[in-house]
Tab-separated table of C-alpha atoms in Angstrom:
chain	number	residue	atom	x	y	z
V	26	UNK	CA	49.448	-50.298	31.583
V	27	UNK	CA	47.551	-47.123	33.006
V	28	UNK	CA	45.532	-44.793	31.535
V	29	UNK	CA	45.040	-41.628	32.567
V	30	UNK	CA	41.081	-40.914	31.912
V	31	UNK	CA	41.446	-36.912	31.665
V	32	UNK	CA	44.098	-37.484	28.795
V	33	UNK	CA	41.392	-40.144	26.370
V	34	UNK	CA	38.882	-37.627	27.495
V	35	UNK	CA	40.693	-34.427	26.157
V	36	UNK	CA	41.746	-36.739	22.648
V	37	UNK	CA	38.391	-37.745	21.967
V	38	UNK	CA	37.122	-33.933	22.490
V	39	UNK	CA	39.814	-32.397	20.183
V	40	UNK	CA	38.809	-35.418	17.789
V	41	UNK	CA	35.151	-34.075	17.597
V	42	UNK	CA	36.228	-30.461	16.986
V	43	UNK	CA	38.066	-31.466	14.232
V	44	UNK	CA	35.835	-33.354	13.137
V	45	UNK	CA	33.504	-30.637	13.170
V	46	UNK	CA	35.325	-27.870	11.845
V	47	UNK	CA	36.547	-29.871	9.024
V	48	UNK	CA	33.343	-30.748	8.111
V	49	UNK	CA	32.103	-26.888	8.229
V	50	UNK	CA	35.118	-25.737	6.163
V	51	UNK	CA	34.159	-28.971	3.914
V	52	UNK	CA	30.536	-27.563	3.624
V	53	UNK	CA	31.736	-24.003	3.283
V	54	UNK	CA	33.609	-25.409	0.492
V	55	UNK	CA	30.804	-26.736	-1.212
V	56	UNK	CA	28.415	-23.795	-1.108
V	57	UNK	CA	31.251	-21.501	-2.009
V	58	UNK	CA	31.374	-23.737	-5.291
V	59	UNK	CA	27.573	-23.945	-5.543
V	60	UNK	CA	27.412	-20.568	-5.884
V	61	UNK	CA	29.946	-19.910	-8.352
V	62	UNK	CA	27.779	-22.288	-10.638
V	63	UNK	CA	24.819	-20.154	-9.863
V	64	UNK	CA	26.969	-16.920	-10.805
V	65	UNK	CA	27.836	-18.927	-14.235
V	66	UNK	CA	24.229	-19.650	-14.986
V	67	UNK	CA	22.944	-16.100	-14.191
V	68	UNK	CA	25.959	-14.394	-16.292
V	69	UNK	CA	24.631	-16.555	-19.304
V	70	UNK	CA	21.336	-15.421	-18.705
V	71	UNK	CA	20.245	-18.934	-17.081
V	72	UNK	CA	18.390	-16.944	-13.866
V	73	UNK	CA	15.812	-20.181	-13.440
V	74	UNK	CA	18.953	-22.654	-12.971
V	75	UNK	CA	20.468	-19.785	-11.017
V	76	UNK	CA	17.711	-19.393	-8.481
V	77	UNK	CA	17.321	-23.417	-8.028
V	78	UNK	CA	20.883	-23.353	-7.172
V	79	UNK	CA	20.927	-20.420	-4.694
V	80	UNK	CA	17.520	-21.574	-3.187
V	81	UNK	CA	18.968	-24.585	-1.927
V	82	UNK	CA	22.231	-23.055	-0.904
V	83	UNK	CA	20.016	-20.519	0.907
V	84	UNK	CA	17.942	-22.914	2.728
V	85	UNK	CA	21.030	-24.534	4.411
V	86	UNK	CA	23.153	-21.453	4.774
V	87	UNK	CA	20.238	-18.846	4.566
V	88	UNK	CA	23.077	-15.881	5.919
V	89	UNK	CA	25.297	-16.492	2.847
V	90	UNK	CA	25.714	-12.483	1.933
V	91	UNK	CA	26.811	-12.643	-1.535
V	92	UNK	CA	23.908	-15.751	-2.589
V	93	UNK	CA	21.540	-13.410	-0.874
V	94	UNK	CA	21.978	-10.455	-3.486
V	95	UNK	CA	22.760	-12.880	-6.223
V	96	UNK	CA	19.307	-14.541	-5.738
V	97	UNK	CA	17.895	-10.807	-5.509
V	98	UNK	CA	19.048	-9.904	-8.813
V	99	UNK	CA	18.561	-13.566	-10.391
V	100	UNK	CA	14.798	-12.800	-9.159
V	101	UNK	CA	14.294	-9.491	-10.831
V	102	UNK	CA	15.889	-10.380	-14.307
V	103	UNK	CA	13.390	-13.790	-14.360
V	104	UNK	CA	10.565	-11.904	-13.863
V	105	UNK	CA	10.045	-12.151	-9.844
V	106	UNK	CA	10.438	-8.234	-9.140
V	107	UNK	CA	7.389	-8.294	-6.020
V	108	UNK	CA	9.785	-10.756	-4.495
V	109	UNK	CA	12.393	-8.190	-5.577
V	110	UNK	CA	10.901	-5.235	-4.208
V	111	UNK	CA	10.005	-7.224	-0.842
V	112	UNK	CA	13.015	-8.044	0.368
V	113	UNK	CA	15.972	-5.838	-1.093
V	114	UNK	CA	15.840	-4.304	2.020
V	115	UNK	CA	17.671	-6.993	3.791
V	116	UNK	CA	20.637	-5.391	2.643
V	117	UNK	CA	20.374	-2.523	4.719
V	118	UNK	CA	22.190	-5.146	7.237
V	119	UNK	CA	24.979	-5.760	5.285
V	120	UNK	CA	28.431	-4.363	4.689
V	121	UNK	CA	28.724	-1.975	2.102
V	122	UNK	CA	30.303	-3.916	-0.773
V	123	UNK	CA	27.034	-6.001	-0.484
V	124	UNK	CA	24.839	-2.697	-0.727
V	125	UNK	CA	27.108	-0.859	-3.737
V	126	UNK	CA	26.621	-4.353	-5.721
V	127	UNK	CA	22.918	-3.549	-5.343
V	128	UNK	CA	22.952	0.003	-5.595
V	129	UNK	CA	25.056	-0.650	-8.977
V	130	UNK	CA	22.175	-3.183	-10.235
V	131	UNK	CA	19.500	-0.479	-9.198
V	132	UNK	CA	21.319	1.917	-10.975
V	133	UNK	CA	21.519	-0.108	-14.132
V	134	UNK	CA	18.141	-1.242	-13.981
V	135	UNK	CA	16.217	1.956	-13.642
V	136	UNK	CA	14.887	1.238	-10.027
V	137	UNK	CA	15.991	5.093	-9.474
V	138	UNK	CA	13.952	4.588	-6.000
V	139	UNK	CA	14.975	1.609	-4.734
V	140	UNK	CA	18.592	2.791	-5.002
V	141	UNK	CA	17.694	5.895	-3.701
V	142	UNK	CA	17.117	3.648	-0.961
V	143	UNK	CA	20.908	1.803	-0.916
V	144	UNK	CA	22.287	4.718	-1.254
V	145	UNK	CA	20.745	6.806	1.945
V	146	UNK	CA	22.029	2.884	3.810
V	147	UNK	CA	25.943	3.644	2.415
V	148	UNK	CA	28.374	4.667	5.564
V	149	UNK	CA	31.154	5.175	3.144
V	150	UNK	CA	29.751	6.930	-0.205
V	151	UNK	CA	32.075	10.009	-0.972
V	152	UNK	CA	33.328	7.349	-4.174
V	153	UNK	CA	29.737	7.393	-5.886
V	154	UNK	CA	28.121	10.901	-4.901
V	155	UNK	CA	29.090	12.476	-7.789
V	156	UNK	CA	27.669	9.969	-10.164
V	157	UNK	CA	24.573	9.940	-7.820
V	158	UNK	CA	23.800	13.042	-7.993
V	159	UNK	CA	24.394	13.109	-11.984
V	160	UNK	CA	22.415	10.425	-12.069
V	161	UNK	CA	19.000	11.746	-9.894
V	162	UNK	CA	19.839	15.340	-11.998
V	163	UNK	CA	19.544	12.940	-15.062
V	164	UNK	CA	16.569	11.086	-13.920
V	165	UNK	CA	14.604	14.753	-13.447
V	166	UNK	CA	14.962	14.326	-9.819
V	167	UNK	CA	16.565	17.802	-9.205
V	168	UNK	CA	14.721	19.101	-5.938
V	169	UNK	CA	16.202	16.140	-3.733
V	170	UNK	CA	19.920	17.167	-4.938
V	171	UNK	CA	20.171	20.130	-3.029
V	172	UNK	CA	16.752	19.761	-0.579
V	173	UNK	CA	17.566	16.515	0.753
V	174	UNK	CA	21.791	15.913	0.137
V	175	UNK	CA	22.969	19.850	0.394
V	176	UNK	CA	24.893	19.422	-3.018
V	177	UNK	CA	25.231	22.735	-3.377
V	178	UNK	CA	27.673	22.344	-6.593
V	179	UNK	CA	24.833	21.928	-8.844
V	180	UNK	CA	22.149	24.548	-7.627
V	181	UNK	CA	23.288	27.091	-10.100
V	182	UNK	CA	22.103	24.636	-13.040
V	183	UNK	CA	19.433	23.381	-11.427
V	184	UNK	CA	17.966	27.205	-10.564
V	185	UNK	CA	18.526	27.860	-14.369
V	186	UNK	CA	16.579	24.720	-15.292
V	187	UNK	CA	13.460	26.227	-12.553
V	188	UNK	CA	13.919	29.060	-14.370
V	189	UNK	CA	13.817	28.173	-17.750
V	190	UNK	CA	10.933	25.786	-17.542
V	191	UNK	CA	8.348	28.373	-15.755
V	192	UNK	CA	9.613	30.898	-18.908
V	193	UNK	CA	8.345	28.509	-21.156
V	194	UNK	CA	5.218	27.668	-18.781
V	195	UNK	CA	3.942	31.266	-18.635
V	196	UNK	CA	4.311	31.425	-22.742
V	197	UNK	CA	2.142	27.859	-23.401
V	198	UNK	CA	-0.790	29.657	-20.869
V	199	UNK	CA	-0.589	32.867	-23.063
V	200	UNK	CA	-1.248	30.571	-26.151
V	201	UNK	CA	-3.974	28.630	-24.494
V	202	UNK	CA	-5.477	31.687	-23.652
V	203	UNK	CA	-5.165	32.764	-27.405
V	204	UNK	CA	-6.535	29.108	-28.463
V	205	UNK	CA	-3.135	27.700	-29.648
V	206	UNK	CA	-3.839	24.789	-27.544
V	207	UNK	CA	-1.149	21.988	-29.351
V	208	UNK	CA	1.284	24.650	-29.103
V	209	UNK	CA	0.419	25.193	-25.492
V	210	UNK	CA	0.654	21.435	-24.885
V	211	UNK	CA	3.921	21.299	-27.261
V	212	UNK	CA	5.560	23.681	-24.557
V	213	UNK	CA	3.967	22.297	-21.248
V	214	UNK	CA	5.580	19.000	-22.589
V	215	UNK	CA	9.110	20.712	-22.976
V	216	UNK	CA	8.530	22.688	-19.749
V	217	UNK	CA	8.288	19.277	-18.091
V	218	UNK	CA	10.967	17.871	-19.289
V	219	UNK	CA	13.391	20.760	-18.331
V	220	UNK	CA	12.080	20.834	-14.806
V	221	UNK	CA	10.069	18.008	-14.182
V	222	UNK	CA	8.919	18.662	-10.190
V	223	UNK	CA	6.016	21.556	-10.456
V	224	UNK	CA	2.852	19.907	-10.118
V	225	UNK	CA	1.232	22.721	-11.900
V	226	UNK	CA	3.043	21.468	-15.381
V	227	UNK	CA	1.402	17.985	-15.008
V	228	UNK	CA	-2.017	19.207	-14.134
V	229	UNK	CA	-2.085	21.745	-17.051
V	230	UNK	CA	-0.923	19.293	-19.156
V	231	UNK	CA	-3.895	16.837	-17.853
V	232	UNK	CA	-6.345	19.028	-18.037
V	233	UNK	CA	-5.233	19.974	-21.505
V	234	UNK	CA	-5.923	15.937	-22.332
V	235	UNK	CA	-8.939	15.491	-20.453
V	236	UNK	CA	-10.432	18.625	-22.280
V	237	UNK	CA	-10.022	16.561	-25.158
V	238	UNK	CA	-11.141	13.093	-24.439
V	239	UNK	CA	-7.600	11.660	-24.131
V	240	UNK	CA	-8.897	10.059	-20.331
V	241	UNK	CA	-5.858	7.518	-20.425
V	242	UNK	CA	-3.238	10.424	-20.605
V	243	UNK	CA	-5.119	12.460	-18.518
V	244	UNK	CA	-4.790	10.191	-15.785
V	245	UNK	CA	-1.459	9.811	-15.658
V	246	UNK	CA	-0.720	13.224	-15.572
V	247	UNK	CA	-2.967	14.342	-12.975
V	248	UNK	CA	-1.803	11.035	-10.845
V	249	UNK	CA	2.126	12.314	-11.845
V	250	UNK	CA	0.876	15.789	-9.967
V	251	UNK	CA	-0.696	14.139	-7.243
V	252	UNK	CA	2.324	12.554	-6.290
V	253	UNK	CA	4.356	15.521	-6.323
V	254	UNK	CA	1.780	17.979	-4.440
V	255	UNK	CA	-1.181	16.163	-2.160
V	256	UNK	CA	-3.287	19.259	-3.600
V	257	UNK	CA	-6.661	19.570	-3.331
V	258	UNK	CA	-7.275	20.743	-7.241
V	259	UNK	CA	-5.539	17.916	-8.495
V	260	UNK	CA	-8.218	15.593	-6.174
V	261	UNK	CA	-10.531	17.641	-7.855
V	262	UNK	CA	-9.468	17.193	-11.291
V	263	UNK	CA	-9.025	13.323	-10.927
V	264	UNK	CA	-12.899	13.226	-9.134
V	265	UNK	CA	-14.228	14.800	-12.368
V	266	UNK	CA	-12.121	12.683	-14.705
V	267	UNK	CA	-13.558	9.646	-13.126
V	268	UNK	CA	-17.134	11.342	-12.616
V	269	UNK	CA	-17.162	11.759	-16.636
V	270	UNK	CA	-16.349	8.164	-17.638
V	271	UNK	CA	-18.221	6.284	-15.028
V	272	UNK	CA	-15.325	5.302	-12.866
V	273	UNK	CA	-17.806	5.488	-9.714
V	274	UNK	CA	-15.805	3.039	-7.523
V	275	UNK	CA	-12.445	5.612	-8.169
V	276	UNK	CA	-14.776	8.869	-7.879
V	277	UNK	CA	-15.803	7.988	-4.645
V	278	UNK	CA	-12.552	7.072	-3.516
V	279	UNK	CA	-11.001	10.350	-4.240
V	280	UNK	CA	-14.204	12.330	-3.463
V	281	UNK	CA	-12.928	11.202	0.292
V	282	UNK	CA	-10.460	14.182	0.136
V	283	UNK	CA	-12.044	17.147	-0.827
V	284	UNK	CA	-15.824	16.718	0.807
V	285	UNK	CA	-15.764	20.340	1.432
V	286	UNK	CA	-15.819	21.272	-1.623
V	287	UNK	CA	-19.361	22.309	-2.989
V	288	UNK	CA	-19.305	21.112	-6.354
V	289	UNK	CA	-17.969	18.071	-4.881
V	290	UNK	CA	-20.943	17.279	-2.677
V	291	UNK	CA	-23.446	18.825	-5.270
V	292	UNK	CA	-21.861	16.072	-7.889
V	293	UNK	CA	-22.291	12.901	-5.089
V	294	UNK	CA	-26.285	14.092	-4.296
V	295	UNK	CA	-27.250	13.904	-7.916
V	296	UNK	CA	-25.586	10.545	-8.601
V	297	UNK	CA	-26.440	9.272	-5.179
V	298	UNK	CA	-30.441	10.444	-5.909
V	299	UNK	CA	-29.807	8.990	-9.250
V	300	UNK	CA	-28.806	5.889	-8.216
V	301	UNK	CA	-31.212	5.293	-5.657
V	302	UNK	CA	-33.786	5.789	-8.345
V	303	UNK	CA	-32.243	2.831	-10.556
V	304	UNK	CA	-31.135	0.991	-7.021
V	305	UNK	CA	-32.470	-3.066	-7.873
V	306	UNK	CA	-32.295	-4.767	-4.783
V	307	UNK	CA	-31.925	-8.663	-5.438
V	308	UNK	CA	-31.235	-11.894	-3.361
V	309	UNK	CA	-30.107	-14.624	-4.214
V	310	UNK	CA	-32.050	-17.731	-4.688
V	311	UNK	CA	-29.069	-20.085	-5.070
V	312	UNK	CA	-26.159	-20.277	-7.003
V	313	UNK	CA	-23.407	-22.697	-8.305
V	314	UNK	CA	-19.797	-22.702	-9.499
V	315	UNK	CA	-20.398	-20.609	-12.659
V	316	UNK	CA	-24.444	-19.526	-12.079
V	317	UNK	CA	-26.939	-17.319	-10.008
V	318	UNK	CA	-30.573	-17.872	-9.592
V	319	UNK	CA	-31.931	-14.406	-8.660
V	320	UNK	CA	-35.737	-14.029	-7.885
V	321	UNK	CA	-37.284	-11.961	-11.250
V	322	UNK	CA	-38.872	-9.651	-9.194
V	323	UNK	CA	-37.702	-6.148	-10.158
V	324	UNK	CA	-35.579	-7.119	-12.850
V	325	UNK	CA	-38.490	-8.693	-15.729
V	326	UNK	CA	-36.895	-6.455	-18.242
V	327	UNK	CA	-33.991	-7.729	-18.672
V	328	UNK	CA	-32.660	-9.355	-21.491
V	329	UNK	CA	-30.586	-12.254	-22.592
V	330	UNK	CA	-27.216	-11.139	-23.278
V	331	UNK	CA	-27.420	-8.503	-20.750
V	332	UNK	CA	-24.530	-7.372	-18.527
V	333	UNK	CA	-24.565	-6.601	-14.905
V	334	UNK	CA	-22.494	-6.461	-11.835
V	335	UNK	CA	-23.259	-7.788	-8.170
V	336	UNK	CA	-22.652	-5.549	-5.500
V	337	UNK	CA	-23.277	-4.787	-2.467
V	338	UNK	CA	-22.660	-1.760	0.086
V	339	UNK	CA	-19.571	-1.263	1.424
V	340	UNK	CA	-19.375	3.091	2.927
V	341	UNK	CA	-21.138	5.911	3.264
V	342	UNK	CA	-20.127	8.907	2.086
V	343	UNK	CA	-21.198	11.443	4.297
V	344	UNK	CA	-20.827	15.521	4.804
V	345	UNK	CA	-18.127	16.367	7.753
V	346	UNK	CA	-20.125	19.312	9.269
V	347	UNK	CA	-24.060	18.100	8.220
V	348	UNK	CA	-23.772	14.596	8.919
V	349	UNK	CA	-25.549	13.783	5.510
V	350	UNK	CA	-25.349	11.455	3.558
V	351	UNK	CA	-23.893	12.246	-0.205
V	352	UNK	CA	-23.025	8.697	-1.502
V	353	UNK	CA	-22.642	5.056	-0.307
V	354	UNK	CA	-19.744	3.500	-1.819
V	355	UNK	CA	-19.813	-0.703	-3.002
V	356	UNK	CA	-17.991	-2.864	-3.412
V	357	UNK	CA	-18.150	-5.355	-6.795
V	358	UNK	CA	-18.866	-9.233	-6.217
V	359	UNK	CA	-19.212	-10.398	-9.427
V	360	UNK	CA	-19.900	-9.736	-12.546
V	361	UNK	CA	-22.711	-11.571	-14.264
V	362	UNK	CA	-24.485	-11.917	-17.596
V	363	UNK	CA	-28.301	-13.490	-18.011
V	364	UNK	CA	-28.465	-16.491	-20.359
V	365	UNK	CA	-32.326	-17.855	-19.234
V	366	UNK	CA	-35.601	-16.067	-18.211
V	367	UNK	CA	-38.120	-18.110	-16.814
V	368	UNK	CA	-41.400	-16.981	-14.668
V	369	UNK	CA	-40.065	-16.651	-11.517
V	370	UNK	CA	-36.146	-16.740	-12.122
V	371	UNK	CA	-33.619	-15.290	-13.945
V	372	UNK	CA	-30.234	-17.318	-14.286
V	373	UNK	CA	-27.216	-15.205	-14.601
V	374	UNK	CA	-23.630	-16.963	-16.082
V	375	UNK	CA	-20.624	-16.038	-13.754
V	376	UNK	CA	-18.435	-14.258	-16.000
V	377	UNK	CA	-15.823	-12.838	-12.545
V	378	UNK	CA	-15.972	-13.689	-9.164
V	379	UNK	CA	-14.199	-10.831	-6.874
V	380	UNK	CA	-16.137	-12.232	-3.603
V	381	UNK	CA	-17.828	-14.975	-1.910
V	382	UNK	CA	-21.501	-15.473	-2.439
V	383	UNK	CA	-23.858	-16.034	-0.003
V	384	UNK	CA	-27.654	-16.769	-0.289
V	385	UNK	CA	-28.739	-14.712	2.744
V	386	UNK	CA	-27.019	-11.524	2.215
V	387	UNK	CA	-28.200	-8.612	0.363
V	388	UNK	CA	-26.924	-7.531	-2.923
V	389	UNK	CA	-27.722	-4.645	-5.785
V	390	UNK	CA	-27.781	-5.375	-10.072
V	391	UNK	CA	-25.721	-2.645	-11.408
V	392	UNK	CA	-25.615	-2.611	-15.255
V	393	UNK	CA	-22.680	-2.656	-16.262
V	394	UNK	CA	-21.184	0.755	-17.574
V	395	UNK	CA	-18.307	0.831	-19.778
V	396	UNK	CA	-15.309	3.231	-18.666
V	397	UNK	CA	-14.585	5.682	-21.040
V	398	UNK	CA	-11.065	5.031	-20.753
C-alpha cells in the first residue's frame, strides 16, 4: 500500500487546528461562565468573591472587555476606588456599549467627573445628551452646558439662574455692610446654590467663616474658589488663613504664587526673622528604631513631655526682582517627644517617622505648634 506523504501531512495539520480551536472555544467557554459567577457574586453584593474571580479570568484573558469593567466597578463598590480612578480610562479603547455601562455606573455613583470623562470618549451619544446635560445642570455644573457642549436649549434658564444668584449676592454685601452678617451668609449660601460657578460667592462666603474662627469651613470655601478662578486674592486669602493658625508648611506653599504682593513678603520677613531667632540647630548623636540621642547643647530647657518636630531645610523662598531671601521652606522628618535628660543628651521617643534619619546630616527642633484648625 502507498502513502502519499503530502495527504498524512495535510490530516495531521487540520488535526492540530482543531485541536486548537476547540480548545480556545472550550476555554472561551469557561471564562464566559467564570464571569457570569463573578456577575452573580457582585449583584449580591459579594465584590471580594467577585474580584478573585475576575482577577484570575483577567490574568489569562487580560482583553476580556466586559470582566474588565466588571472588575472596575467590583473595585470601587469594595472600597478600591485609587485603583478605580487609575485605570477607568482603559475604556476610552473600547466600543461604546463598554463606555455607556461605565458612564451609567459614574452616573449613579456621583463620579460627575469621571463620567464627564466617558462621555466626551462616546462616538454615538445623541441617546443620553439630554439626560447629560440635565444631569451636569443638576449637579451645578451649568457653565460647561453651553461653554463647552453648545446646548443652547438651556441657556435661557441657566442666564436666569446667573441672574438670580448675583441679585441675591449684591443684597447679602448690602447687609454685611449694615452688620447683618448671618443674614449675609444665609444669602451667599442660597446665592451658591442657585449658581454655583462665581468664585466671588465662595470667597465671600470664606472670608465670612474665617472672620469668625470657623478655619475648617473657611478652607473649603476658599479652596472651592480656587478651583474655579486661579486668582490671586483667593491665594491671598488661603496664605493668611494658614499664616493665622500656624499652617507654615501650607503658607509657604501658597505664598509661591503671589510673591509680589507686599503684604505677602512683609508677612514671610517677620516669620522668617522670627524663626531664625528661635532656629535650634541639632545633630544627631545616634538613634534607633523608636529613639534619638541629640547632643543637649542648645536645647537644656526642655522638658520631659515636651513635643517637637525634626526638620530640616528643604527651599528658599526668595523675592523675584531683589533676589532676597523671605523664607526657607522644610520639610518634617519626624516628630519626636523627650522622655530622659541627662548631662550631655537628651533622648527623644519617635512618635512619626516621615523620613530617613541620618547621623551626619543637619536637622532643626521645631516645637510643635498646634493648627488652629
Amino acid at each position: 500500500m502507498r502513502f502519499n506523504l503530502n495527504k498524512i501531512k495535510s490530516s495531521i495539520f487540520y488535526f492540530f487546528v482543531y485541536i486548537l480551536i476547540a480548545a480556545a472555544a472550550f476555554s472561551i467557554e469557561n471564562y464566559v461562565e467564570e464571569y457570569e459567577k463573578a456577575k452573580l457574586m457582585y449583584e449580591s453584593n459579594e465584590y471580594e468573591k467577585s474580584n478573585f474571580i475576575l482577577e484570575k479570568i483577567l490574568y489569562s484573558f487580560k482583553d476580556y472587555k466586559s470582566a474588565n469593567i466588571l472588575y472596575l466597578k467590583s473595585k470601587y463598590k469594595n472600597n478600591h476606588r485609587e485603583y478605580f480612578y487609575n485605570n477607568y480610562n482603559k475604556v476610552f479603547d473600547y466600543d461604546d456599549k463598554y463606555k455607556l455601562e461605565l458612564y451609567h455606573f459614574c452616573i449613579e455613583n456621583k463620579e460627575i467627573h469621571i463620567a464627564i470623562n466617558i462621555y466626551d470618549s462616546i462616538k454615538y451619544k445623541n441617546d443620553i445628551e439630554d439626560d447629560f446635560m440635565k444631569y451636569l445642570y443638576d449637579y451645578g455644573i451649568k457653565s460647561m452646558i453651553v461653554d463647552k457642549y453648545f446646548y443652547y436649549s438651556m441657556l435661557d434658564i441657566i442666564e436666569k439662574d446667573k441672574r438670580e444668584a448675583e441679585r441675591i449676592y449684591f443684597e447679602a454685601i448690602q447687609d454685611l455692610k449694615k452688620g447683618n452678617r448671618y443674614l449675609a451668609q444665609t444669602k451667599i449660601i442660597t446665592a451658591i446654590d442657585i449658581f454655583s460657578e462665581n468664585f466671588l460667592y465662595h470667597l465671600k462666603l470664606g472670608q465670612i467663616y474665617a472672620d469668625d474662627k470657623n478655619y475648617y469651613l473657611a478652607e473649603k470655601k476658599f479652596l472651592d474658589a480656587l478651583e474655579l478662578q486661579k486668582a490671586k486674592i483667593v491665594y491671598y486669602n488661603l496664605f493668611k488663613l494658614y499664616a493665622e493658625t500656624n499652617n507654615d508648611i501650607r503658607m509657604y506653599e501658597v505664598s509661591k504664587e503671589i510673591l509680589d504682593l507686599k503684604e505677602v513678603k512683609r508677612k514671610l520677613r517677620e516669620i522668617y526673622i522670627q524663626n531664625q531667632e528661635n532656629r535650634i540647630n541639632v545633630r544627631i548623636v545616634k538613634f534607633t528604631d523608636d529613639s534619638v540621642y541629640l547632643n543637649r547643647r542648645g536645647i537644656e530647657n526642655v522638658n520631659i513631655g515636651d513635643s517637637f518636630y525634626l526638620v530640616r531645610d528643604s527651599e528658599n523662598i526668595v523675592d523675584i526682582v531683589t533676589g532676597e531671601k523671605l523664607a526657607t521652606m522644610y520639610e518634617n522628618v519626624a516628630k519626636l517627644r523627650v522622655i530622659k535628660k541627662h548631662d550631655k543628651i537628651v533622648i527623644f521617643k519617635i512618635i512619626e517617622k516621615y523620613n530617613d534619619l541620618s547621623v551626619n546630616s543637619e536637622y532643626v527642633l521645631k516645637e510643635e505648634k498646634l493648627y488652629k484648625f
